[in-house]
Every structure is written in C-alpha cells, then in structure tokens.
Tab-separated table of C-alpha atoms and ligand atoms in Angstrom:
chain	number	residue	atom	x	y	z
G	191	MET	CA	83.404	117.374	176.266
G	192	PRO	CA	79.623	117.328	175.743
G	193	GLY	CA	77.514	119.295	178.211
G	194	SER	CA	80.424	121.488	179.258
G	195	LEU	CA	82.531	124.219	177.899
G	196	ILE	CA	85.997	125.312	178.841
G	197	ASN	CA	86.082	129.024	179.320
G	198	ASP	CA	89.634	129.235	178.034
G	199	LEU	CA	90.711	132.827	178.148
G	200	GLY	CA	94.371	131.863	178.379
G	201	ASN	CA	96.815	132.682	181.143
G	202	PRO	CA	95.567	135.831	182.951
G	203	VAL	CA	99.119	137.201	183.140
G	204	GLU	CA	99.724	136.906	179.381
G	205	PRO	CA	98.116	140.205	178.313
G	206	PHE	CA	100.559	141.998	180.644
G	207	LEU	CA	103.666	140.333	179.217
G	208	ARG	CA	105.850	140.958	176.200
G	209	SER	CA	105.344	137.356	175.143
G	210	ASP	CA	107.945	137.608	172.404
G	211	ARG	CA	110.587	137.989	175.141
G	212	MET	CA	109.642	134.721	176.824
G	213	PRO	CA	111.189	132.548	178.128
G	214	HIS	CA	112.702	135.133	180.465
G	215	ILE	CA	116.264	135.022	181.817
G	216	TRP	CA	115.350	134.381	185.461
G	217	CYS	CA	116.780	131.144	186.869
G	218	PRO	CA	114.733	128.021	187.621
G	219	GLY	CA	113.083	128.557	191.002
G	220	CYS	CA	113.665	132.318	191.041
G	221	GLY	CA	110.698	134.063	192.673
G	222	ILE	CA	110.573	137.254	190.622
G	223	GLY	CA	108.175	135.799	188.010
G	224	THR	CA	105.809	134.689	190.762
G	225	THR	CA	105.572	138.276	192.031
G	226	VAL	CA	104.650	139.364	188.498
G	227	ASN	CA	101.668	136.976	188.603
G	228	SER	CA	100.400	138.621	191.790
G	229	PHE	CA	100.982	142.057	190.273
G	230	ALA	CA	99.010	141.143	187.129
G	231	ARG	CA	96.122	139.808	189.232
G	232	ALA	CA	96.103	143.060	191.207
G	233	LEU	CA	95.891	145.076	187.986
G	234	ILE	CA	92.919	142.985	186.903
G	235	GLU	CA	91.223	143.159	190.323
G	236	SER	CA	91.632	146.879	190.787
G	237	LYS	CA	90.552	147.607	187.200
G	238	ILE	CA	93.388	150.059	186.752
G	239	ASP	CA	93.290	151.946	183.462
G	240	LEU	CA	96.478	150.699	181.846
G	241	GLN	CA	96.809	153.970	179.950
G	242	SER	CA	97.276	155.728	183.289
G	243	LEU	CA	99.857	153.266	184.587
G	244	ALA	CA	103.625	153.515	184.465
G	245	LEU	CA	106.105	150.997	185.841
G	246	VAL	CA	109.657	152.001	186.700
G	247	SER	CA	112.523	149.674	187.627
G	248	GLY	CA	116.146	150.126	188.593
G	249	ILE	CA	118.925	147.689	187.706
G	250	GLY	CA	119.169	144.086	188.824
G	251	CYS	CA	117.421	140.785	188.170
G	252	THR	CA	114.249	142.370	189.547
G	253	GLY	CA	114.815	145.445	187.417
G	254	ARG	CA	114.213	143.245	184.397
G	255	VAL	CA	110.501	143.349	185.179
G	256	ALA	CA	110.318	146.683	183.348
G	257	GLY	CA	111.442	144.958	180.169
G	258	TYR	CA	109.070	142.025	180.408
G	259	VAL	CA	105.771	143.796	181.076
G	260	LYS	CA	103.625	145.106	178.250
G	261	LEU	CA	102.997	148.417	180.015
G	262	ASP	CA	104.510	151.868	179.795
G	263	SER	CA	107.706	151.062	181.607
G	264	PHE	CA	111.206	152.367	182.066
G	265	HIS	CA	114.377	150.623	183.167
G	266	THR	CA	116.316	153.421	184.853
G	267	THR	CA	119.922	153.523	186.000
G	268	HIS	CA	120.895	151.717	189.196
G	269	GLY	CA	119.189	153.129	192.282
G	270	ARG	CA	117.328	155.811	190.401
G	271	ALA	CA	113.901	154.248	189.921
G	272	ILE	CA	112.352	156.411	192.655
G	273	PRO	CA	113.676	159.767	191.408
G	274	PHE	CA	112.600	158.900	187.861
G	275	ALA	CA	109.170	157.855	189.135
G	276	THR	CA	108.925	161.026	191.236
G	277	GLY	CA	109.518	163.109	188.132
G	278	LEU	CA	106.811	161.224	186.239
G	279	LYS	CA	104.344	161.737	189.070
G	280	LEU	CA	105.104	165.450	189.495
G	281	ALA	CA	104.814	166.117	185.785
G	282	ASN	CA	101.664	164.078	185.374
G	283	PRO	CA	99.843	163.711	188.720
G	284	LYS	CA	97.106	161.556	187.205
G	285	LEU	CA	99.498	158.689	186.511
G	286	ASN	CA	99.548	155.611	188.739
G	287	VAL	CA	103.267	155.129	189.166
G	288	VAL	CA	104.647	151.774	190.279
G	289	VAL	CA	108.285	151.261	191.227
G	290	TYR	CA	109.269	147.598	190.872
G	291	SER	CA	112.823	146.873	191.930
G	292	GLY	CA	115.246	144.893	194.063
G	293	ASP	CA	116.374	145.279	197.660
G	294	GLY	CA	119.865	146.388	196.631
G	295	ASP	CA	118.667	148.878	194.064
G	296	LEU	CA	116.098	150.423	196.410
G	297	SER	CA	117.866	150.335	199.759
G	298	ALA	CA	121.609	150.538	198.964
G	299	ILE	CA	122.506	152.824	196.064
G	300	GLY	CA	118.905	154.097	196.043
G	301	GLY	CA	118.525	154.234	199.833
G	302	ASN	CA	118.487	158.007	200.066
G	303	HIS	CA	115.764	158.286	197.457
G	304	LEU	CA	113.742	155.665	199.309
G	305	ILE	CA	113.719	157.480	202.651
G	306	HIS	CA	113.128	160.903	201.164
G	307	ALA	CA	110.276	159.771	198.923
G	308	ALA	CA	108.688	158.219	202.029
G	309	ARG	CA	109.320	161.394	204.050
G	310	ARG	CA	107.769	163.572	201.369
G	311	ASN	CA	104.965	161.052	200.913
G	312	ILE	CA	105.273	160.970	197.139
G	313	ASP	CA	102.320	159.040	195.719
G	314	LEU	CA	104.241	155.961	194.493
G	315	LYS	CA	103.569	152.252	194.846
G	316	VAL	CA	106.879	150.576	195.559
G	317	ILE	CA	107.173	146.810	195.135
G	318	CYS	CA	110.507	145.675	196.545
G	319	VAL	CA	111.535	142.136	195.664
G	320	ASN	CA	113.859	141.260	198.522
G	321	ASN	CA	116.035	138.257	197.721
G	322	LEU	CA	118.479	139.334	200.453
G	323	ILE	CA	121.362	139.883	198.012
G	324	TYR	CA	122.740	141.729	194.996
G	325	ALA	CA	121.826	138.887	192.703
G	326	MET	CA	122.537	140.107	189.198
G	327	THR	CA	126.128	141.088	189.905
G	328	GLY	CA	127.209	137.876	191.597
G	329	GLY	CA	125.816	137.687	195.117
G	330	GLN	CA	127.450	140.562	196.965
G	331	THR	CA	126.272	141.576	200.449
G	332	ALA	CA	123.302	143.950	200.330
G	333	PRO	CA	122.003	146.139	203.170
G	334	THR	CA	119.316	143.452	203.588
G	335	THR	CA	121.567	140.390	203.780
G	336	PRO	CA	120.944	138.640	207.112
G	337	ASP	CA	123.636	138.204	209.738
G	338	HIS	CA	126.046	135.273	209.233
G	339	SER	CA	125.081	134.747	205.574
G	340	ILE	CA	127.928	133.775	203.266
G	341	THR	CA	128.182	136.071	200.248
G	342	SER	CA	130.787	136.744	197.592
G	343	THR	CA	131.946	139.833	199.485
G	344	ASN	CA	131.652	138.262	202.955
G	345	PRO	CA	133.020	134.753	202.400
G	346	TYR	CA	133.473	134.352	206.179
G	347	GLY	CA	129.975	135.517	206.970
G	348	VAL	CA	128.142	138.836	207.143
G	349	PHE	CA	128.749	140.659	210.417
G	350	GLU	CA	127.190	144.065	209.707
G	351	PRO	CA	123.611	144.658	210.840
G	352	SER	CA	121.002	144.652	208.080
G	353	PHE	CA	118.115	146.964	207.295
G	354	ASN	CA	114.638	145.997	208.405
G	355	LEU	CA	112.917	147.637	205.439
G	356	PRO	CA	109.355	147.910	206.811
G	357	HIS	CA	110.738	149.625	209.924
G	358	LEU	CA	112.894	151.960	207.847
G	359	VAL	CA	110.108	153.135	205.560
G	360	GLU	CA	107.573	153.434	208.363
G	361	ALA	CA	109.962	155.654	210.316
G	362	ALA	CA	110.560	157.724	207.193
G	363	GLY	CA	106.817	158.274	206.690
G	364	ALA	CA	105.258	155.663	204.369
G	365	VAL	CA	101.458	155.477	204.582
G	366	TYR	CA	101.161	151.813	203.598
G	367	VAL	CA	103.674	149.103	204.490
G	368	ALA	CA	103.221	145.376	203.977
G	369	ARG	CA	105.422	142.338	203.663
G	370	TRP	CA	104.669	138.993	202.030
G	371	THR	CA	106.724	136.190	200.561
G	372	THR	CA	106.372	134.553	197.154
G	373	PHE	CA	104.455	131.791	198.926
G	374	HIS	CA	101.693	134.336	199.711
G	375	VAL	CA	100.568	134.898	196.131
G	376	ARG	CA	96.975	135.907	196.888
G	377	GLN	CA	97.784	138.062	199.895
G	378	LEU	CA	100.452	139.855	197.880
G	379	SER	CA	98.002	140.510	195.105
G	380	ARG	CA	95.499	141.932	197.604
G	381	SER	CA	98.139	144.204	199.128
G	382	ILE	CA	99.081	145.579	195.726
G	383	SER	CA	95.388	146.278	195.051
G	384	GLU	CA	95.139	148.061	198.411
G	385	ALA	CA	98.182	150.157	197.626
G	386	PHE	CA	96.444	151.325	194.448
G	387	GLN	CA	93.671	152.695	196.677
G	388	LYS	CA	96.106	154.705	198.800
G	389	LYS	CA	97.337	158.191	198.057
G	390	GLY	CA	100.913	158.482	199.205
G	391	PHE	CA	104.041	156.418	199.577
G	392	SER	CA	103.204	152.706	199.684
G	393	PHE	CA	105.834	150.039	200.194
G	394	ILE	CA	105.346	146.314	199.711
G	395	GLU	CA	108.259	144.038	200.444
G	396	VAL	CA	108.216	140.561	198.902
G	397	ILE	CA	110.694	138.027	200.234
G	398	SER	CA	111.735	135.992	197.215
G	399	PRO	CA	114.050	133.051	196.487
G	400	CYS	CA	117.415	133.488	194.798
G	401	PRO	CA	118.639	129.912	194.624
G	402	THR	CA	121.576	130.778	192.391
G	403	LEU	CA	123.369	133.544	194.214
G	404	TYR	CA	122.046	133.620	197.761
G	405	GLN	CA	120.879	130.151	198.678
G	406	ARG	CA	123.601	128.062	197.080
G	407	ARG	CA	126.419	129.658	199.071
G	408	ASN	CA	124.381	129.247	202.228
G	409	LYS	CA	123.325	125.657	201.563
G	410	LEU	CA	119.678	126.671	201.647
G	411	GLY	CA	118.593	124.458	198.771
G	412	ASP	CA	116.667	125.448	195.676
G	413	GLY	CA	113.705	127.696	194.973
G	414	LEU	CA	111.203	125.125	196.149
G	415	ASP	CA	113.096	124.706	199.433
G	416	ALA	CA	112.827	128.467	199.979
G	417	MET	CA	109.097	128.327	199.254
G	418	LYS	CA	108.642	125.514	201.782
G	419	TYR	CA	110.612	127.544	204.329
G	420	TYR	CA	108.344	130.563	203.730
G	421	LYS	CA	105.279	128.370	204.141
G	422	GLU	CA	106.552	126.828	207.349
G	423	LYS	CA	108.160	129.834	209.030
G	424	SER	CA	105.938	132.763	208.064
G	425	LYS	CA	103.604	134.202	210.652
G	426	VAL	CA	100.848	136.577	209.640
G	427	ARG	CA	100.776	139.484	212.100
G	428	HIS	CA	98.834	142.412	210.697
G	429	GLY	CA	99.718	145.608	212.500
G	430	ALA	CA	102.886	144.115	213.999
G	431	PRO	CA	105.232	146.811	215.315
G	432	THR	CA	107.773	147.075	212.523
G	433	ASN	CA	110.730	147.129	214.911
G	434	GLU	CA	109.861	143.495	215.597
G	435	VAL	CA	109.868	142.248	212.013
G	436	GLY	CA	113.591	142.090	211.228
G	437	LEU	CA	114.728	139.066	209.219
G	438	THR	CA	117.247	136.363	210.030
G	439	MET	CA	118.678	133.680	207.782
G	440	THR	CA	116.433	130.787	208.764
G	441	GLY	CA	114.115	132.142	211.461
G	442	GLU	CA	110.510	133.264	211.537
G	443	ILE	CA	109.299	135.677	208.847
G	444	VAL	CA	106.636	138.064	210.079
G	445	VAL	CA	104.305	138.945	207.202
G	446	GLY	CA	101.167	141.036	206.899
G	447	LYS	CA	100.034	144.607	206.591
G	448	PHE	CA	102.011	146.607	209.135
G	449	VAL	CA	101.052	150.194	208.383
G	450	ASP	CA	97.929	151.714	206.824
G	451	ARG	CA	97.528	155.381	207.696
G	452	ASP	CA	96.694	158.629	205.962
G	453	ARG	CA	98.564	161.876	205.698
G	454	PRO	CA	98.655	164.427	202.880
G	455	ASP	CA	100.852	163.455	199.957
G	456	TYR	CA	103.543	165.709	198.519
G	457	GLN	CA	101.388	167.328	195.868
G	458	THR	CA	98.531	168.011	198.280
G	459	MET	CA	100.947	169.630	200.751
G	460	MET	CA	102.445	171.702	197.955
G	461	ARG	CA	99.044	172.911	196.794
G	462	THR	CA	98.004	173.770	200.359
G	463	GLN	CA	101.192	175.703	200.997
G	464	TYR	CA	101.050	177.657	197.748
G	465	THR	CA	97.379	178.461	198.175
G	466	GLU	CA	98.082	179.682	201.689
G	467	SER	CA	101.030	181.877	200.771
G	468	LEU	CA	100.111	182.979	197.256
G	469	GLY	CA	96.322	183.034	197.433
G	470	GLU	CA	94.793	183.764	194.036
G	471	ARG	CA	98.187	184.129	192.446
G	472	PHE	CA	98.626	180.350	192.702
G	473	VAL	CA	97.688	178.729	189.400
G	474	GLU	CA	97.522	174.947	188.965
G	475	GLN	CA	99.869	173.510	186.374
G	476	PRO	CA	97.937	172.680	183.220
G	477	GLU	CA	97.449	168.977	182.713
G	478	MET	CA	100.161	167.268	180.678
G	479	VAL	CA	98.852	165.680	177.529
G	480	CYS	CA	101.014	163.242	175.670
G	481	ASP	CA	100.121	163.296	172.007
G	482	CYS	CA	102.461	160.561	170.934
G	483	SER	CA	99.981	157.792	170.055
I	1497	MET	CA	83.504	115.778	186.564
I	1498	ALA	CA	86.515	118.043	186.983
I	1499	LYS	CA	85.744	121.693	187.651
I	1500	GLY	CA	88.928	122.916	186.057
I	1501	ARG	CA	91.419	122.179	183.344
I	1502	VAL	CA	95.138	122.938	183.371
I	1503	SER	CA	97.116	124.066	180.356
I	1504	ILE	CA	100.882	123.688	180.323
I	1505	VAL	CA	103.216	125.600	178.032
I	1506	VAL	CA	105.887	122.934	178.123
I	1507	GLU	CA	108.634	124.932	176.427
I	1508	ARG	CA	108.541	127.728	179.034
I	1509	CYS	CA	108.818	125.433	182.046
I	1510	LYS	CA	112.013	125.323	184.141
I	1511	ALA	CA	110.862	122.482	186.396
I	1512	CYS	CA	110.938	124.417	189.666
I	1513	GLY	CA	108.162	122.227	191.069
I	1514	PHE	CA	106.176	125.112	192.625
I	1515	CYS	CA	102.964	124.096	190.820
I	1516	VAL	CA	103.317	120.457	191.804
I	1517	GLU	CA	104.021	121.240	195.460
I	1518	PHE	CA	101.330	123.855	196.026
I	1519	CYS	CA	98.401	122.431	194.046
I	1520	PRO	CA	95.909	121.885	196.880
I	1521	THR	CA	94.574	118.625	195.421
I	1522	LYS	CA	97.824	117.196	193.993
I	1523	VAL	CA	96.702	117.175	190.386
I	1524	LEU	CA	100.232	117.512	188.991
I	1525	ALA	CA	103.568	115.685	188.985
I	1526	LEU	CA	106.845	116.438	187.211
I	1527	SER	CA	107.061	114.127	184.215
I	1528	SER	CA	110.076	112.181	183.036
I	1529	ALA	CA	109.822	113.806	179.598
I	1530	PHE	CA	112.223	116.601	178.609
I	1531	ASN	CA	111.471	119.880	176.935
I	1532	SER	CA	113.962	121.285	174.444
I	1533	LYS	CA	115.948	123.038	177.216
I	1534	GLY	CA	116.281	119.779	179.134
I	1535	TYR	CA	113.768	120.454	181.896
I	1536	HIS	CA	111.092	118.036	183.087
I	1537	PRO	CA	107.761	119.874	182.808
I	1538	PRO	CA	104.789	118.842	184.926
I	1539	HIS	CA	101.968	116.700	183.631
I	1540	VAL	CA	98.469	116.088	184.892
I	1541	VAL	CA	98.137	112.901	186.922
I	1542	HIS	CA	94.684	113.481	188.493
I	1543	PRO	CA	92.630	115.534	186.037
I	1544	GLU	CA	89.412	114.778	187.896
I	1545	LYS	CA	90.682	116.561	191.025
I	1546	CYS	CA	91.341	119.928	189.374
I	1547	SER	CA	89.183	122.732	190.799
I	1548	GLY	CA	90.375	125.350	188.341
I	1549	CYS	CA	91.622	127.477	191.260
I	1550	ASP	CA	94.639	128.582	189.172
I	1551	LEU	CA	96.994	128.546	192.150
I	1552	CYS	CA	99.435	126.663	189.903
I	1553	GLY	CA	99.233	129.611	187.515
I	1554	MET	CA	99.831	132.148	190.285
I	1555	TYR	CA	102.879	130.291	191.584
I	1556	CYS	CA	104.546	129.563	188.255
I	1557	PRO	CA	107.515	131.960	187.927
I	1558	ASP	CA	107.804	131.126	184.242
I	1559	PHE	CA	104.191	131.780	183.181
I	1560	ALA	CA	104.168	128.184	181.915
I	1561	ILE	CA	100.958	126.858	183.463
I	1562	TYR	CA	97.453	128.150	184.072
I	1563	ALA	CA	94.031	126.756	184.729
I	1564	THR	CA	90.558	127.584	183.573
I	1565	LYS	CA	87.205	126.763	185.090
I	1566	VAL	CA	85.027	124.257	183.283
I	1567	LEU	CA	81.515	125.661	182.958
I	1568	ALA	CA	79.010	122.879	183.515
I	1569	GLY	CA	75.969	122.847	181.217
I	1570	GLY	CA	77.457	124.751	178.309
I	1571	GLY	CA	76.776	128.369	177.467
I	1572	ASP	CA	79.061	130.679	175.612
I	1573	ARG	CA	80.750	132.587	178.373
N	2299	TPP	C1	125.980	152.802	189.149
N	2299	TPP	C2	126.015	151.314	189.173
N	2299	TPP	N1	126.656	150.679	190.175
N	2299	TPP	C3	126.676	149.340	190.228
N	2299	TPP	C4	126.025	148.598	189.272
N	2299	TPP	C5	126.086	147.104	189.342
N	2299	TPP	N2	124.839	146.508	189.785
N	2299	TPP	C6	123.904	146.084	188.903
N	2299	TPP	S1	122.603	145.335	189.624
N	2299	TPP	C7	123.287	145.561	191.173
N	2299	TPP	C8	122.629	145.052	192.416
N	2299	TPP	C9	121.215	144.687	192.242
N	2299	TPP	O1	120.702	144.157	193.424
N	2299	TPP	P1	119.155	144.148	193.654
N	2299	TPP	O2	118.572	145.492	193.447
N	2299	TPP	O3	118.894	143.507	194.978
N	2299	TPP	O4	118.598	143.270	192.462
N	2299	TPP	P2	118.551	141.681	192.256
N	2299	TPP	O5	119.495	141.388	191.161
N	2299	TPP	O6	118.913	141.042	193.545
N	2299	TPP	O7	117.122	141.427	191.883
N	2299	TPP	C10	124.526	146.215	191.089
N	2299	TPP	C11	125.369	146.532	192.242
N	2299	TPP	C12	125.355	149.303	188.238
N	2299	TPP	N3	124.688	148.639	187.281
N	2299	TPP	N4	125.367	150.637	188.214
N	2300	SF4	S1	120.377	135.179	190.095
N	2300	SF4	FE1	118.838	134.937	191.710
N	2300	SF4	S2	117.458	136.727	191.514
N	2300	SF4	FE2	118.672	136.584	189.623
N	2300	SF4	S3	117.378	135.411	188.204
N	2300	SF4	FE3	118.741	133.948	189.232
N	2300	SF4	S4	117.578	133.249	191.012
N	2300	SF4	FE4	116.577	135.107	190.283
N	2301	SF4	S1	93.981	124.825	189.011
N	2301	SF4	FE1	94.217	124.423	191.215
N	2301	SF4	S2	93.537	122.312	191.428
N	2301	SF4	FE2	93.904	122.601	189.235
N	2301	SF4	S3	96.030	121.936	188.928
N	2301	SF4	FE3	96.098	124.138	189.298
N	2301	SF4	S4	96.442	124.312	191.506
N	2301	SF4	FE4	95.748	122.219	191.127
N	2302	SF4	S1	105.657	126.179	188.341
N	2302	SF4	FE1	105.944	126.569	186.149
N	2302	SF4	S2	108.146	126.398	185.779
N	2302	SF4	FE2	107.709	125.483	187.783
N	2302	SF4	S3	107.422	123.287	187.324
N	2302	SF4	FE3	105.404	124.216	187.299
N	2302	SF4	S4	105.068	124.776	185.148
N	2302	SF4	FE4	107.249	124.374	185.374
N	2303	MG	MG1	118.373	141.625	195.488
C-alpha cells in the first residue's frame, strides 16, 4: 500500500505464549484464553520485568494457563497454588508472584489457603477464573455454583448456598479486590496492572464462560451467549459493599473494583516484629540468587 | 483509508464468534469456509472500517486474530 506502512508487530500476546503448544485444549467459546489476553496486556502496560515474574496454577482447565505461558511457571497439585506461591515469595521477596487458577481450585480444596493468605496479607496477585463449576472433572458443583444450577453432582439443582468470593477475601483481609467478566477485557487488564502496584494480597475474580460443562446442563447457550449475558447484565459499581455482590444464575453481575486499601504485608510485619523483639540481633535473610541460567 | 488491518490465524480459530460480535464497527463475519478442524473462521467483510483497535485480538480466546494500526505517510516504526 503506497504512502502507508503496516506496523505489524504480530499478536501482542504471542511473546507470552508457548506457541508450539497451540492450539490449546480449551473448548470453543471457553473464556480462559480471553483472560490470558488481558493478562498479557497488563504485563506489557506495567512493564514488569519478566525475569522477576512467576506464575503458579493449581489443577483444572484454568490451571492449564501455567503450561501455556512462556514465563517461569509451575502447575502445582490441586488446591496448592497459594502455598507454593507463598513459599516462592518468602524465599525470594523480590519476585512478583501471580496465582492463576480456577474457582474450585482456589475456593474449595484450596479454600483454607485462600483465606489464610489473605489474612496474612501475603504479597500475591491472585487471578481467579470463576466459571461457576469444576469444569475439568466433568461439571461437579463447586462452592461458587449458583443456587438452582444443574450440575453432575446436583442433577436436581444446587440447594447449598455459594461463596461470594469478593466478600470472602475482603473479610479475610485482602488489600485489593476486583471482579470483571471476560466481556470486560480492558477493565480486567487495568485491574491486573493495578494489582501489580499493590503490596499485599490482591484478588481479581473473572467470571468466565464454560459452555461445555456449566452452560449446557443449564440451557444457557454457548460461549457467545454468556458473553452477551455479561454485556447486558453487568453493572459497574466501584466500591460496592462486597456483601451485595453475590452471584445468581441469570441475574445482575456487579463488577468493578471493590476494595483498594493498604496494610502491612506479611514480610513487612515479620520484619517489624523481629526488629522490635530482637533489635540488632535480627539479620535480614541474604538475597536468593538463582544461578541456573 | 482504513486505520487498521486484521490478521487471522485461520488454523487456530474455533469459531466462537466473539470477534465478530464485539468488533465495534462490524468489520468481520464468520465465513462459510472450513479450517482443517472443521470450524468456520472469520473473514474481513468491511476492511475500510477497521480502526486497528485490536478489541478482536483481546477477545479471541484462541489467540487467532489480532489487528495492527496502519501508519499513514510511511516511516519505519
Ligand atoms: C487432590 C485432587 N483432588 C481432586 C482432583 C480432581 N480435580 C481436578 S481439577 C478439579 C476441579 C477444578 O475446578 P476449577 O478449579 O474451578 O477449574 P476449572 O476446570 O473449572 O477451570 C478437580 C476436583 C485432583 N486433581 N486432585
Ligand atoms: S470444559 Fe469449560 S472451562 Fe474447561 S476448557 Fe471447556 S469450556 Fe473451558
Ligand atoms: S481491530 Fe477493532 S475495528 Fe478492526 S476488526 Fe478488530 S475489533 Fe474491529
Ligand atoms: S474470536 Fe478467535 S476463535 Fe473466536 S471466531 Fe474470532 S478468530 Fe475465531
Ligand atoms: Mg471452575
């Protein structure tokens, strides 16, 4: 085209992917890949040094993210992404540690780790892809599955109350709490960038389609139908009281940044305490250097 | 002249339709062609309307589409 030039730098997400593993295994219309786009944009925007970044996942469809990103990543056992990430952070405080996992992994089998990491204010950035179900294992009821949903373990409808994750982690002590859906690609990316600026336990919930194992049983259509529902029924309410943001099967989805506050993180509290009680006898741990290049 | 150009990696596409639905200027449509997995990837129906905003790229769960800005007047950036 004379007089013009295409500045073709390729897909911005590509440098963050293990391209040889594409196409990925996620179903058509699954939202997990869309969240990865927002994550990649946030890494670019916040100019994070990739050498100082580690990404940790648990098990599940979402847990696969650890295997698809070209970053230092680890796919831990089910529910144990947060303890693994905590260990990384304690051993090497300079790392930016991201936990990228599913609602079941983080709030069911890993639920204790979630609340205690928030309580201790461990400096982790948790991205929770909430598809309202245990997807990978066949669509069993998760602690997040909304009332009346049909699942493989509740074929007559879920009757147990579900977790409202933003409320749970706020009560436990998180310093940054936001929720978006996969429709809100730019807002999600901005929230992830903001979380990188925070010191302490940050939690970003992303409501995401699972057409195969959640929506089909509930006659909620395909991935695109879920996206249209998010577009139509989401309401941005920054600072909304988190006890008001619980989810239902087809109702309004309150999105936005709910919590942004500061309190000392675990390592700061530890240093303060040791300095206070040990005085000069307290010696900082020497910095960990990995010489495995 | 169009301000952007879309590139489509046809073989990665799973035809979810996100890019088609959420392109603000309706540049794209799913084509009737098949890729080797049997999906109908999108194609560009209104190239002149593309702003290069790359929303299609941000929505695509399969990393199969992205857009780049066209720099008017040349230059090597
Ligand atoms: C100790 C243990 N228990 C159970 C499982 C089976 N399992 C694998 S993934 C999963 C649920 C994952 O749900 P979620 O974290 O929401 O991920 P999704 O697949 O929905 O993204 C379960 C129960 C396991 N792998 N290990
Ligand atoms: S089962 Fe659901 S969550 Fe898993 S890849 Fe398929 S759509 Fe995505
Ligand atoms: S770059 Fe923007 S305008 Fe162009 S096709 Fe993609 S979404 Fe549409
Ligand atoms: S968003 Fe991606 S996978 Fe979906 S139809 Fe468009 S190019 Fe294909
Ligand atoms: Mg899940």
